[in-house]
Amino acid sequence: MKTSSNYLVAVLLAAVSTLATAADGPPMSVVLPELPADQEMLVLEINLEPGQGSAPHRHNAHVFVYVLEGKVNMQVAGEEMVTLSPGDMFYENPDNIHMVSQNASSTETARFLVHLLRTPGTPVSIPIE
């Protein structure tokens, strides 16, 4: 059902645009390809202790990260590492390999929301050797 996936994208983009003031514009704008009919939006809150990170992995989903607290280092294969602060966003496409996801602080917790636009039932994360 194409209408369902288009609706999910519209809801996500509307939610993202409300996070910024009109003067600033939206924090991120990503044009997505046509999506299969059976997509869902899964939203997770991630809390990383000081210095904590994850091993390389992939999501097989369109991933939008929104930082709530602290600072987070993010990097996908072939791209520069970025450090995100509260209000910053990060995007991964389904083909990206997520090389770095790490709390940038050695003293403070980092907290962020992960929005995954994915096929229902697929794993949230797949480890990469």
mmCIF file with all atom_site columns, C-alpha atoms in Angstrom:
data_model
loop_
_atom_site.group_PDB
_atom_site.id
_atom_site.type_symbol
_atom_site.label_atom_id
_atom_site.label_alt_id
_atom_site.label_comp_id
_atom_site.label_asym_id
_atom_site.label_entity_id
_atom_site.label_seq_id
_atom_site.pdbx_PDB_ins_code
_atom_site.Cartn_x
_atom_site.Cartn_y
_atom_site.Cartn_z
_atom_site.occupancy
_atom_site.B_iso_or_equiv
_atom_site.pdbx_formal_charge
_atom_site.auth_seq_id
_atom_site.auth_comp_id
_atom_site.auth_asym_id
_atom_site.auth_atom_id
_atom_site.pdbx_PDB_model_num
ATOM 1   C CA . MET A 1 1   ? 0.000  0.000  0.000  1.00 0.00 ? 1   MET A CA 1
ATOM 2   C CA . LYS A 1 2   ? 1.973  2.973  -1.307 1.00 0.00 ? 2   LYS A CA 1
ATOM 3   C CA . THR A 1 3   ? -0.248 5.488  0.496  1.00 0.00 ? 3   THR A CA 1
ATOM 4   C CA . SER A 1 4   ? 0.784  4.035  3.868  1.00 0.00 ? 4   SER A CA 1
ATOM 5   C CA . SER A 1 5   ? 4.522  4.497  3.280  1.00 0.00 ? 5   SER A CA 1
ATOM 6   C CA . ASN A 1 6   ? 3.982  7.991  1.866  1.00 0.00 ? 6   ASN A CA 1
ATOM 7   C CA . TYR A 1 7   ? 1.984  8.824  4.990  1.00 0.00 ? 7   TYR A CA 1
ATOM 8   C CA . LEU A 1 8   ? 4.856  7.622  7.224  1.00 0.00 ? 8   LEU A CA 1
ATOM 9   C CA . VAL A 1 9   ? 7.325  9.825  5.358  1.00 0.00 ? 9   VAL A CA 1
ATOM 10  C CA . ALA A 1 10  ? 4.979  12.808 5.611  1.00 0.00 ? 10  ALA A CA 1
ATOM 11  C CA . VAL A 1 11  ? 4.533  12.263 9.365  1.00 0.00 ? 11  VAL A CA 1
ATOM 12  C CA . LEU A 1 12  ? 8.290  11.968 9.893  1.00 0.00 ? 12  LEU A CA 1
ATOM 13  C CA . LEU A 1 13  ? 9.034  15.103 7.897  1.00 0.00 ? 13  LEU A CA 1
ATOM 14  C CA . ALA A 1 14  ? 6.304  17.032 9.718  1.00 0.00 ? 14  ALA A CA 1
ATOM 15  C CA . ALA A 1 15  ? 7.715  15.938 13.080 1.00 0.00 ? 15  ALA A CA 1
ATOM 16  C CA . VAL A 1 16  ? 11.248 16.929 12.080 1.00 0.00 ? 16  VAL A CA 1
ATOM 17  C CA . SER A 1 17  ? 10.116 20.332 10.818 1.00 0.00 ? 17  SER A CA 1
ATOM 18  C CA . THR A 1 18  ? 8.388  21.141 14.122 1.00 0.00 ? 18  THR A CA 1
ATOM 19  C CA . LEU A 1 19  ? 11.713 20.722 15.936 1.00 0.00 ? 19  LEU A CA 1
ATOM 20  C CA . ALA A 1 20  ? 13.063 23.960 14.457 1.00 0.00 ? 20  ALA A CA 1
ATOM 21  C CA . THR A 1 21  ? 11.828 27.514 14.506 1.00 0.00 ? 21  THR A CA 1
ATOM 22  C CA . ALA A 1 22  ? 10.612 29.061 11.285 1.00 0.00 ? 22  ALA A CA 1
ATOM 23  C CA . ALA A 1 23  ? 13.696 31.312 11.173 1.00 0.00 ? 23  ALA A CA 1
ATOM 24  C CA . ASP A 1 24  ? 16.107 28.370 11.345 1.00 0.00 ? 24  ASP A CA 1
ATOM 25  C CA . GLY A 1 25  ? 14.287 26.043 8.982  1.00 0.00 ? 25  GLY A CA 1
ATOM 26  C CA . PRO A 1 26  ? 14.201 22.298 9.535  1.00 0.00 ? 26  PRO A CA 1
ATOM 27  C CA . PRO A 1 27  ? 17.315 20.682 11.030 1.00 0.00 ? 27  PRO A CA 1
ATOM 28  C CA . MET A 1 28  ? 17.460 18.212 8.120  1.00 0.00 ? 28  MET A CA 1
ATOM 29  C CA . SER A 1 29  ? 15.793 17.551 4.793  1.00 0.00 ? 29  SER A CA 1
ATOM 30  C CA . VAL A 1 30  ? 16.272 14.178 3.089  1.00 0.00 ? 30  VAL A CA 1
ATOM 31  C CA . VAL A 1 31  ? 14.616 13.137 -0.159 1.00 0.00 ? 31  VAL A CA 1
ATOM 32  C CA . LEU A 1 32  ? 13.757 9.451  0.119  1.00 0.00 ? 32  LEU A CA 1
ATOM 33  C CA . PRO A 1 33  ? 13.326 7.106  -2.841 1.00 0.00 ? 33  PRO A CA 1
ATOM 34  C CA . GLU A 1 34  ? 9.958  5.485  -3.452 1.00 0.00 ? 34  GLU A CA 1
ATOM 35  C CA . LEU A 1 35  ? 9.400  3.096  -0.571 1.00 0.00 ? 35  LEU A CA 1
ATOM 36  C CA . PRO A 1 36  ? 7.886  -0.389 -0.528 1.00 0.00 ? 36  PRO A CA 1
ATOM 37  C CA . ALA A 1 37  ? 4.311  -0.542 0.747  1.00 0.00 ? 37  ALA A CA 1
ATOM 38  C CA . ASP A 1 38  ? 5.103  -2.418 3.958  1.00 0.00 ? 38  ASP A CA 1
ATOM 39  C CA . GLN A 1 39  ? 7.192  0.138  5.863  1.00 0.00 ? 39  GLN A CA 1
ATOM 40  C CA . GLU A 1 40  ? 6.990  1.024  9.550  1.00 0.00 ? 40  GLU A CA 1
ATOM 41  C CA . MET A 1 41  ? 8.541  3.736  11.695 1.00 0.00 ? 41  MET A CA 1
ATOM 42  C CA . LEU A 1 42  ? 10.328 2.359  14.757 1.00 0.00 ? 42  LEU A CA 1
ATOM 43  C CA . VAL A 1 43  ? 11.495 4.950  17.296 1.00 0.00 ? 43  VAL A CA 1
ATOM 44  C CA . LEU A 1 44  ? 14.084 4.046  19.939 1.00 0.00 ? 44  LEU A CA 1
ATOM 45  C CA . GLU A 1 45  ? 15.660 6.115  22.707 1.00 0.00 ? 45  GLU A CA 1
ATOM 46  C CA . ILE A 1 46  ? 19.365 5.333  23.109 1.00 0.00 ? 46  ILE A CA 1
ATOM 47  C CA . ASN A 1 47  ? 21.365 6.257  26.216 1.00 0.00 ? 47  ASN A CA 1
ATOM 48  C CA . LEU A 1 48  ? 25.155 5.970  26.013 1.00 0.00 ? 48  LEU A CA 1
ATOM 49  C CA . GLU A 1 49  ? 27.253 6.102  29.157 1.00 0.00 ? 49  GLU A CA 1
ATOM 50  C CA . PRO A 1 50  ? 30.447 8.208  29.063 1.00 0.00 ? 50  PRO A CA 1
ATOM 51  C CA . GLY A 1 51  ? 32.761 6.841  26.360 1.00 0.00 ? 51  GLY A CA 1
ATOM 52  C CA . GLN A 1 52  ? 30.327 4.044  25.424 1.00 0.00 ? 52  GLN A CA 1
ATOM 53  C CA . GLY A 1 53  ? 29.888 3.163  21.765 1.00 0.00 ? 53  GLY A CA 1
ATOM 54  C CA . SER A 1 54  ? 28.839 0.395  19.435 1.00 0.00 ? 54  SER A CA 1
ATOM 55  C CA . ALA A 1 55  ? 30.712 -1.931 17.094 1.00 0.00 ? 55  ALA A CA 1
ATOM 56  C CA . PRO A 1 56  ? 30.315 -1.429 13.311 1.00 0.00 ? 56  PRO A CA 1
ATOM 57  C CA . HIS A 1 57  ? 26.838 -2.400 12.124 1.00 0.00 ? 57  HIS A CA 1
ATOM 58  C CA . ARG A 1 58  ? 24.151 -1.657 9.577  1.00 0.00 ? 58  ARG A CA 1
ATOM 59  C CA . HIS A 1 59  ? 20.431 -1.106 9.885  1.00 0.00 ? 59  HIS A CA 1
ATOM 60  C CA . ASN A 1 60  ? 18.959 -1.895 6.437  1.00 0.00 ? 60  ASN A CA 1
ATOM 61  C CA . ALA A 1 61  ? 16.665 1.088  7.042  1.00 0.00 ? 61  ALA A CA 1
ATOM 62  C CA . HIS A 1 62  ? 16.485 4.816  6.576  1.00 0.00 ? 62  HIS A CA 1
ATOM 63  C CA . VAL A 1 63  ? 17.785 6.029  9.955  1.00 0.00 ? 63  VAL A CA 1
ATOM 64  C CA . PHE A 1 64  ? 17.312 9.494  11.435 1.00 0.00 ? 64  PHE A CA 1
ATOM 65  C CA . VAL A 1 65  ? 19.150 10.270 14.702 1.00 0.00 ? 65  VAL A CA 1
ATOM 66  C CA . TYR A 1 66  ? 18.137 13.282 16.811 1.00 0.00 ? 66  TYR A CA 1
ATOM 67  C CA . VAL A 1 67  ? 20.389 14.169 19.775 1.00 0.00 ? 67  VAL A CA 1
ATOM 68  C CA . LEU A 1 68  ? 18.572 15.100 22.987 1.00 0.00 ? 68  LEU A CA 1
ATOM 69  C CA . GLU A 1 69  ? 21.469 15.394 25.480 1.00 0.00 ? 69  GLU A CA 1
ATOM 70  C CA . GLY A 1 70  ? 25.257 15.255 25.396 1.00 0.00 ? 70  GLY A CA 1
ATOM 71  C CA . LYS A 1 71  ? 27.517 14.869 22.385 1.00 0.00 ? 71  LYS A CA 1
ATOM 72  C CA . VAL A 1 72  ? 27.678 11.893 20.060 1.00 0.00 ? 72  VAL A CA 1
ATOM 73  C CA . ASN A 1 73  ? 30.279 10.909 17.442 1.00 0.00 ? 73  ASN A CA 1
ATOM 74  C CA . MET A 1 74  ? 28.734 9.354  14.307 1.00 0.00 ? 74  MET A CA 1
ATOM 75  C CA . GLN A 1 75  ? 30.326 8.038  11.145 1.00 0.00 ? 75  GLN A CA 1
ATOM 76  C CA . VAL A 1 76  ? 29.269 5.879  8.225  1.00 0.00 ? 76  VAL A CA 1
ATOM 77  C CA . ALA A 1 77  ? 31.830 4.131  6.010  1.00 0.00 ? 77  ALA A CA 1
ATOM 78  C CA . GLY A 1 78  ? 33.415 6.477  3.492  1.00 0.00 ? 78  GLY A CA 1
ATOM 79  C CA . GLU A 1 79  ? 32.311 9.668  5.269  1.00 0.00 ? 79  GLU A CA 1
ATOM 80  C CA . GLU A 1 80  ? 33.949 11.944 7.836  1.00 0.00 ? 80  GLU A CA 1
ATOM 81  C CA . MET A 1 81  ? 33.111 11.471 11.500 1.00 0.00 ? 81  MET A CA 1
ATOM 82  C CA . VAL A 1 82  ? 30.827 14.168 12.898 1.00 0.00 ? 82  VAL A CA 1
ATOM 83  C CA . THR A 1 83  ? 30.158 15.206 16.483 1.00 0.00 ? 83  THR A CA 1
ATOM 84  C CA . LEU A 1 84  ? 26.502 15.959 17.152 1.00 0.00 ? 84  LEU A CA 1
ATOM 85  C CA . SER A 1 85  ? 25.104 18.144 19.938 1.00 0.00 ? 85  SER A CA 1
ATOM 86  C CA . PRO A 1 86  ? 21.538 18.513 21.243 1.00 0.00 ? 86  PRO A CA 1
ATOM 87  C CA . GLY A 1 87  ? 19.219 19.439 18.371 1.00 0.00 ? 87  GLY A CA 1
ATOM 88  C CA . ASP A 1 88  ? 21.551 18.017 15.690 1.00 0.00 ? 88  ASP A CA 1
ATOM 89  C CA . MET A 1 89  ? 20.474 15.243 13.337 1.00 0.00 ? 89  MET A CA 1
ATOM 90  C CA . PHE A 1 90  ? 22.259 12.473 11.466 1.00 0.00 ? 90  PHE A CA 1
ATOM 91  C CA . TYR A 1 91  ? 20.982 10.356 8.567  1.00 0.00 ? 91  TYR A CA 1
ATOM 92  C CA . GLU A 1 92  ? 21.955 6.878  7.342  1.00 0.00 ? 92  GLU A CA 1
ATOM 93  C CA . ASN A 1 93  ? 20.587 5.270  4.216  1.00 0.00 ? 93  ASN A CA 1
ATOM 94  C CA . PRO A 1 94  ? 19.818 1.521  4.111  1.00 0.00 ? 94  PRO A CA 1
ATOM 95  C CA . ASP A 1 95  ? 23.150 0.751  2.398  1.00 0.00 ? 95  ASP A CA 1
ATOM 96  C CA . ASN A 1 96  ? 25.351 2.609  4.915  1.00 0.00 ? 96  ASN A CA 1
ATOM 97  C CA . ILE A 1 97  ? 27.653 0.789  7.294  1.00 0.00 ? 97  ILE A CA 1
ATOM 98  C CA . HIS A 1 98  ? 27.599 2.585  10.636 1.00 0.00 ? 98  HIS A CA 1
ATOM 99  C CA . MET A 1 99  ? 31.271 2.593  11.668 1.00 0.00 ? 99  MET A CA 1
ATOM 100 C CA . VAL A 1 100 ? 31.134 4.910  14.712 1.00 0.00 ? 100 VAL A CA 1
ATOM 101 C CA . SER A 1 101 ? 28.328 5.570  17.181 1.00 0.00 ? 101 SER A CA 1
ATOM 102 C CA . GLN A 1 102 ? 29.940 6.753  20.400 1.00 0.00 ? 102 GLN A CA 1
ATOM 103 C CA . ASN A 1 103 ? 29.379 9.085  23.312 1.00 0.00 ? 103 ASN A CA 1
ATOM 104 C CA . ALA A 1 104 ? 31.921 11.876 22.723 1.00 0.00 ? 104 ALA A CA 1
ATOM 105 C CA . SER A 1 105 ? 32.184 12.635 26.453 1.00 0.00 ? 105 SER A CA 1
ATOM 106 C CA . SER A 1 106 ? 34.147 10.736 29.071 1.00 0.00 ? 106 SER A CA 1
ATOM 107 C CA . THR A 1 107 ? 32.071 12.276 31.889 1.00 0.00 ? 107 THR A CA 1
ATOM 108 C CA . GLU A 1 108 ? 28.454 12.790 30.706 1.00 0.00 ? 108 GLU A CA 1
ATOM 109 C CA . THR A 1 109 ? 25.704 10.522 29.378 1.00 0.00 ? 109 THR A CA 1
ATOM 110 C CA . ALA A 1 110 ? 24.470 11.060 25.820 1.00 0.00 ? 110 ALA A CA 1
ATOM 111 C CA . ARG A 1 111 ? 20.826 10.511 24.879 1.00 0.00 ? 111 ARG A CA 1
ATOM 112 C CA . PHE A 1 112 ? 19.329 10.439 21.399 1.00 0.00 ? 112 PHE A CA 1
ATOM 113 C CA . LEU A 1 113 ? 16.291 9.251  19.463 1.00 0.00 ? 113 LEU A CA 1
ATOM 114 C CA . VAL A 1 114 ? 16.680 6.862  16.542 1.00 0.00 ? 114 VAL A CA 1
ATOM 115 C CA . HIS A 1 115 ? 13.886 6.768  13.958 1.00 0.00 ? 115 HIS A CA 1
ATOM 116 C CA . LEU A 1 116 ? 14.108 3.742  11.651 1.00 0.00 ? 116 LEU A CA 1
ATOM 117 C CA . LEU A 1 117 ? 11.958 3.619  8.531  1.00 0.00 ? 117 LEU A CA 1
ATOM 118 C CA . ARG A 1 118 ? 12.106 -0.111 7.811  1.00 0.00 ? 118 ARG A CA 1
ATOM 119 C CA . THR A 1 119 ? 10.318 -3.264 6.737  1.00 0.00 ? 119 THR A CA 1
ATOM 120 C CA . PRO A 1 120 ? 8.469  -4.744 9.748  1.00 0.00 ? 120 PRO A CA 1
ATOM 121 C CA . GLY A 1 121 ? 10.230 -7.712 11.352 1.00 0.00 ? 121 GLY A CA 1
ATOM 122 C CA . THR A 1 122 ? 13.710 -6.891 10.068 1.00 0.00 ? 122 THR A CA 1
ATOM 123 C CA . PRO A 1 123 ? 16.523 -6.733 12.648 1.00 0.00 ? 123 PRO A CA 1
ATOM 124 C CA . VAL A 1 124 ? 17.151 -3.313 14.168 1.00 0.00 ? 124 VAL A CA 1
ATOM 125 C CA . SER A 1 125 ? 20.917 -3.756 13.830 1.00 0.00 ? 125 SER A CA 1
ATOM 126 C CA . ILE A 1 126 ? 23.145 -6.240 12.004 1.00 0.00 ? 126 ILE A CA 1
ATOM 127 C CA . PRO A 1 127 ? 26.787 -6.588 13.172 1.00 0.00 ? 127 PRO A CA 1
ATOM 128 C CA . ILE A 1 128 ? 29.526 -6.084 10.573 1.00 0.00 ? 128 ILE A CA 1
ATOM 129 C CA . GLU A 1 129 ? 32.817 -7.941 10.836 1.00 0.00 ? 129 GLU A CA 1
#
